[in-house]
Amino acid sequence: MPPPGSAPSGREHGTEVVREHTRLKSVWINTSDEPAARRERTMDTATRVDFYFDPVCPFAWIASRWILEVEKLRPIDLRFRIMSLAVLNEGRPGHVPEADKGPDSAWRPVRVAAALADRRGEQALRDYYTEFGTRYFNQGIRPRGAVLAAVLTALDADDLAPAADSTRYDQAVRTSHHEGMDPVGTEVGTPTIHVDGVAFFGPVLSAVPRGQAALDTFDGAVLLASNPHFSELKRTRSGELNYE
């Protein structure tokens, strides 16, 4: 059977069920010993999604858990990429330079992220983000230095701790930042997402959509962003942030 939240359509032939979606075709194989939410056996195409995040942004964290939910339910080619609030806010009135914040500088977590991506690849970057965000947001651990130390130990990457206070990876951070942010302009932040080359800021969420709600949010965001005349849809946030 298809995963929860998928709308049934198509034809059934014995143990093979063909589901036709708007943008792709997926084949599901049903057997008595398979879990109900089994992922696709084959897929003709997968939507490319580049998710740009700064590790310390709460809205990027919520959106990242949402896009991972989408990945569970639909074949997407998901890549995590770095942007930097430290770079974004450089020179902006009212912002204390991150370099002046010492151990709590936003430079430190993103530098470690860049070092892990360079040494171990995109999967390591994804794992780092999950480890960092779970401790920092869900568990509320502070200060950031304690979170970094625990994450690097969990990933068996203590040797990368010096990267937090080194400028070695700053250019890599800036390059990735501009690849993600330049297509959407300077008046936005994180999360920023590129879907098959269409870039947009958001969605800014206060809780993680699950199941069909996650897919509906994805489809709606992509549909609006693909309109070249669309620029903004916004309302005041209410309630506390829910990271679960």
Short mmCIF file of C-alpha atoms in Angstrom, two decimals:
data_model
loop_
_atom_site.label_atom_id
_atom_site.label_comp_id
_atom_site.label_asym_id
_atom_site.label_seq_id
_atom_site.Cartn_x
_atom_site.Cartn_y
_atom_site.Cartn_z
CA MET A 1 0.00 0.00 0.00
CA PRO A 2 1.15 3.59 -0.49
CA PRO A 3 2.30 5.62 2.51
CA PRO A 4 -0.23 7.46 4.66
CA GLY A 5 -1.43 10.67 3.08
CA SER A 6 -1.15 9.57 -0.55
CA ALA A 7 -4.40 9.93 -2.45
CA PRO A 8 -5.30 6.64 -4.14
CA SER A 9 -5.65 6.67 -7.91
CA GLY A 10 -4.63 4.46 -10.82
CA ARG A 11 -5.12 0.76 -11.50
CA GLU A 12 -4.75 -2.36 -9.39
CA HIS A 13 -3.47 -5.64 -10.89
CA GLY A 14 -3.04 -8.36 -8.28
CA THR A 15 -0.07 -7.40 -6.11
CA GLU A 16 1.00 -4.44 -8.20
CA VAL A 17 -0.60 -1.05 -7.68
CA VAL A 18 0.26 1.81 -10.00
CA ARG A 19 -0.17 5.30 -8.58
CA GLU A 20 -0.15 8.28 -10.91
CA HIS A 21 0.82 11.63 -9.42
CA THR A 22 0.74 15.04 -11.02
CA ARG A 23 4.49 15.15 -11.66
CA LEU A 24 5.65 11.53 -11.49
CA LYS A 25 4.68 7.87 -11.62
CA SER A 26 5.49 5.44 -8.82
CA VAL A 27 5.11 1.68 -8.62
CA TRP A 28 4.15 0.07 -5.33
CA ILE A 29 4.63 -3.65 -4.69
CA ASN A 30 2.19 -5.10 -2.14
CA THR A 31 3.09 -8.36 -0.39
CA SER A 32 1.75 -9.79 2.83
CA ASP A 33 5.02 -9.33 4.72
CA GLU A 34 5.72 -5.73 3.61
CA PRO A 35 5.05 -2.72 5.90
CA ALA A 36 2.06 -0.60 4.92
CA ALA A 37 4.16 2.54 4.43
CA ARG A 38 6.78 1.02 2.17
CA ARG A 39 8.64 3.52 -0.01
CA GLU A 40 8.53 3.37 -3.80
CA ARG A 41 10.23 0.40 -5.48
CA THR A 42 10.89 2.44 -8.60
CA MET A 43 10.39 6.02 -9.71
CA ASP A 44 10.70 7.62 -13.08
CA THR A 45 11.58 11.09 -11.83
CA ALA A 46 12.34 12.78 -8.54
CA THR A 47 11.92 16.45 -7.79
CA ARG A 48 15.24 18.10 -6.91
CA VAL A 49 15.09 20.00 -3.62
CA ASP A 50 18.00 22.02 -2.20
CA PHE A 51 17.31 23.09 1.39
CA TYR A 52 19.48 25.96 2.66
CA PHE A 53 19.74 26.32 6.44
CA ASP A 54 21.64 27.96 9.24
CA PRO A 55 21.94 25.56 12.20
CA VAL A 56 20.81 28.15 14.77
CA CYS A 57 17.61 29.31 13.04
CA PRO A 58 14.47 27.85 14.69
CA PHE A 59 12.32 28.34 11.58
CA ALA A 60 14.83 26.53 9.40
CA TRP A 61 14.81 23.66 11.91
CA ILE A 62 11.02 23.30 11.79
CA ALA A 63 11.00 23.54 8.00
CA SER A 64 13.77 20.94 7.76
CA ARG A 65 11.71 18.41 9.72
CA TRP A 66 8.82 19.17 7.36
CA ILE A 67 10.87 18.59 4.20
CA LEU A 68 12.14 15.32 5.68
CA GLU A 69 8.50 14.34 6.19
CA VAL A 70 7.87 15.10 2.53
CA GLU A 71 10.87 12.94 1.62
CA LYS A 72 9.30 10.00 3.46
CA LEU A 73 6.07 10.28 1.47
CA ARG A 74 7.22 11.27 -2.00
CA PRO A 75 10.33 10.63 -4.09
CA ILE A 76 12.36 13.85 -3.93
CA ASP A 77 16.08 14.31 -4.46
CA LEU A 78 16.74 16.22 -1.24
CA ARG A 79 20.07 17.94 -0.58
CA PHE A 80 20.93 19.96 2.51
CA ARG A 81 22.99 23.10 1.92
CA ILE A 82 24.47 25.82 4.12
CA MET A 83 23.46 29.43 4.37
CA SER A 84 24.70 31.75 7.11
CA LEU A 85 22.86 34.27 9.27
CA ALA A 86 26.28 35.69 10.13
CA VAL A 87 26.87 36.46 6.46
CA LEU A 88 23.30 37.60 5.86
CA ASN A 89 23.38 40.16 8.68
CA GLU A 90 26.86 41.55 8.06
CA GLY A 91 26.76 45.33 8.15
CA ARG A 92 23.04 45.54 8.85
CA PRO A 93 22.00 48.29 11.27
CA GLY A 94 21.07 47.01 14.71
CA HIS A 95 22.90 43.68 14.34
CA VAL A 96 25.86 42.96 16.58
CA PRO A 97 28.61 41.43 14.42
CA GLU A 98 28.70 37.68 15.01
CA ALA A 99 32.47 37.81 15.40
CA ASP A 100 31.91 39.89 18.55
CA LYS A 101 29.67 37.30 20.22
CA GLY A 102 32.43 34.93 21.27
CA PRO A 103 31.35 31.33 21.98
CA ASP A 104 27.76 32.12 20.97
CA SER A 105 28.71 33.42 17.52
CA ALA A 106 26.56 32.02 14.72
CA TRP A 107 29.78 31.53 12.78
CA ARG A 108 30.83 28.58 14.94
CA PRO A 109 28.07 26.03 14.13
CA VAL A 110 28.04 26.85 10.42
CA ARG A 111 31.83 26.55 10.15
CA VAL A 112 31.66 23.07 11.67
CA ALA A 113 28.87 22.23 9.23
CA ALA A 114 31.07 23.30 6.33
CA ALA A 115 34.00 21.27 7.65
CA LEU A 116 31.87 18.13 7.95
CA ALA A 117 30.43 18.60 4.47
CA ASP A 118 33.94 19.01 3.07
CA ARG A 119 35.42 16.01 4.88
CA ARG A 120 32.50 13.58 4.81
CA GLY A 121 29.91 14.77 2.29
CA GLU A 122 26.26 15.80 2.24
CA GLN A 123 24.96 12.90 4.34
CA ALA A 124 27.30 13.91 7.16
CA LEU A 125 25.97 17.46 6.90
CA ARG A 126 22.41 16.15 7.20
CA ASP A 127 23.35 14.03 10.22
CA TYR A 128 25.10 16.98 11.85
CA TYR A 129 22.05 19.17 11.42
CA THR A 130 19.76 16.58 12.98
CA GLU A 131 22.10 16.06 15.93
CA PHE A 132 22.59 19.79 16.47
CA GLY A 133 18.94 20.78 16.06
CA THR A 134 17.61 18.01 18.29
CA ARG A 135 19.84 19.14 21.14
CA TYR A 136 19.58 22.88 20.57
CA PHE A 137 15.86 23.21 19.81
CA ASN A 138 14.02 20.11 21.02
CA GLN A 139 16.10 19.58 24.17
CA GLY A 140 16.92 23.25 24.77
CA ILE A 141 20.59 22.63 25.57
CA ARG A 142 22.71 25.75 25.99
CA PRO A 143 25.25 27.22 25.42
CA ARG A 144 25.99 26.55 21.77
CA GLY A 145 29.50 25.40 22.58
CA ALA A 146 28.13 22.57 24.71
CA VAL A 147 25.83 21.54 21.86
CA LEU A 148 28.70 21.54 19.37
CA ALA A 149 30.88 19.42 21.65
CA ALA A 150 28.13 16.84 22.20
CA VAL A 151 27.29 16.68 18.49
CA LEU A 152 30.87 16.17 17.37
CA THR A 153 31.32 13.40 19.93
CA ALA A 154 28.11 11.71 18.74
CA LEU A 155 29.37 11.85 15.15
CA ASP A 156 32.87 10.67 16.09
CA ALA A 157 34.21 13.95 14.71
CA ASP A 158 35.90 15.57 17.70
CA ASP A 159 38.88 16.33 15.48
CA LEU A 160 36.76 18.97 13.71
CA ALA A 161 36.13 21.01 16.86
CA PRO A 162 38.85 23.56 15.96
CA ALA A 163 36.94 24.41 12.77
CA ALA A 164 34.45 26.39 14.88
CA ASP A 165 37.02 29.10 15.57
CA SER A 166 38.96 28.92 12.31
CA THR A 167 38.36 30.99 9.18
CA ARG A 168 39.46 28.10 6.97
CA TYR A 169 35.92 27.30 5.81
CA ASP A 170 34.53 30.84 5.76
CA GLN A 171 34.81 31.14 1.99
CA ALA A 172 33.02 27.84 1.51
CA VAL A 173 30.26 29.11 3.81
CA ARG A 174 29.98 32.34 1.84
CA THR A 175 29.92 30.54 -1.50
CA SER A 176 27.14 28.17 -0.43
CA HIS A 177 25.27 31.06 1.17
CA HIS A 178 25.24 33.11 -2.02
CA GLU A 179 24.29 30.11 -4.16
CA GLY A 180 21.21 29.72 -2.01
CA MET A 181 20.33 33.33 -1.26
CA ASP A 182 21.19 35.35 -4.34
CA PRO A 183 18.30 33.93 -6.41
CA VAL A 184 15.76 35.10 -3.78
CA GLY A 185 17.22 38.52 -2.91
CA THR A 186 18.53 40.20 0.23
CA GLU A 187 15.30 40.86 2.16
CA VAL A 188 14.77 37.26 3.23
CA GLY A 189 16.43 34.75 5.52
CA THR A 190 16.22 31.04 6.22
CA PRO A 191 14.81 28.59 5.33
CA THR A 192 15.42 29.09 1.65
CA ILE A 193 14.51 26.26 -0.73
CA HIS A 194 15.24 25.58 -4.38
CA VAL A 195 12.81 23.18 -6.07
CA ASP A 196 13.87 22.13 -9.57
CA GLY A 197 15.64 25.47 -9.87
CA VAL A 198 12.77 27.58 -8.52
CA ALA A 199 14.03 29.40 -5.40
CA PHE A 200 11.95 30.87 -2.59
CA PHE A 201 12.17 31.90 1.06
CA GLY A 202 10.10 29.81 3.44
CA PRO A 203 7.81 28.31 4.36
CA VAL A 204 8.00 29.86 7.83
CA LEU A 205 6.18 27.40 10.07
CA SER A 206 5.49 27.28 13.80
CA ALA A 207 4.97 23.50 13.83
CA VAL A 208 5.92 20.56 11.61
CA PRO A 209 3.20 19.48 9.15
CA ARG A 210 2.86 15.70 8.98
CA GLY A 211 1.35 13.29 6.48
CA GLN A 212 -0.91 14.77 3.83
CA ALA A 213 -0.54 18.22 5.40
CA ALA A 214 3.20 18.08 4.68
CA LEU A 215 2.57 17.23 1.02
CA ASP A 216 -0.11 19.90 0.67
CA THR A 217 2.26 22.51 2.12
CA PHE A 218 4.98 21.45 -0.29
CA ASP A 219 2.73 21.51 -3.35
CA GLY A 220 1.22 24.85 -2.40
CA ALA A 221 4.58 26.50 -1.77
CA VAL A 222 6.03 25.22 -5.04
CA LEU A 223 2.94 26.26 -7.00
CA LEU A 224 3.07 29.82 -5.70
CA ALA A 225 6.85 30.12 -6.06
CA SER A 226 6.71 28.95 -9.68
CA ASN A 227 4.60 31.98 -10.60
CA PRO A 228 7.11 34.63 -11.75
CA HIS A 229 4.75 37.41 -10.61
CA PHE A 230 4.39 36.11 -7.05
CA SER A 231 6.55 37.68 -4.32
CA GLU A 232 4.95 37.44 -0.88
CA LEU A 233 2.15 35.95 1.21
CA LYS A 234 2.40 36.65 4.93
CA ARG A 235 0.53 36.89 8.23
CA THR A 236 1.51 37.52 11.85
CA ARG A 237 2.75 34.46 13.72
CA SER A 238 0.84 33.34 16.81
CA GLY A 239 1.52 30.74 19.48
CA GLU A 240 4.70 29.05 20.62
CA LEU A 241 7.05 27.19 18.30
CA ASN A 242 6.51 23.43 18.36
CA TYR A 243 9.59 21.43 17.37
CA GLU A 244 8.03 17.98 17.67
#
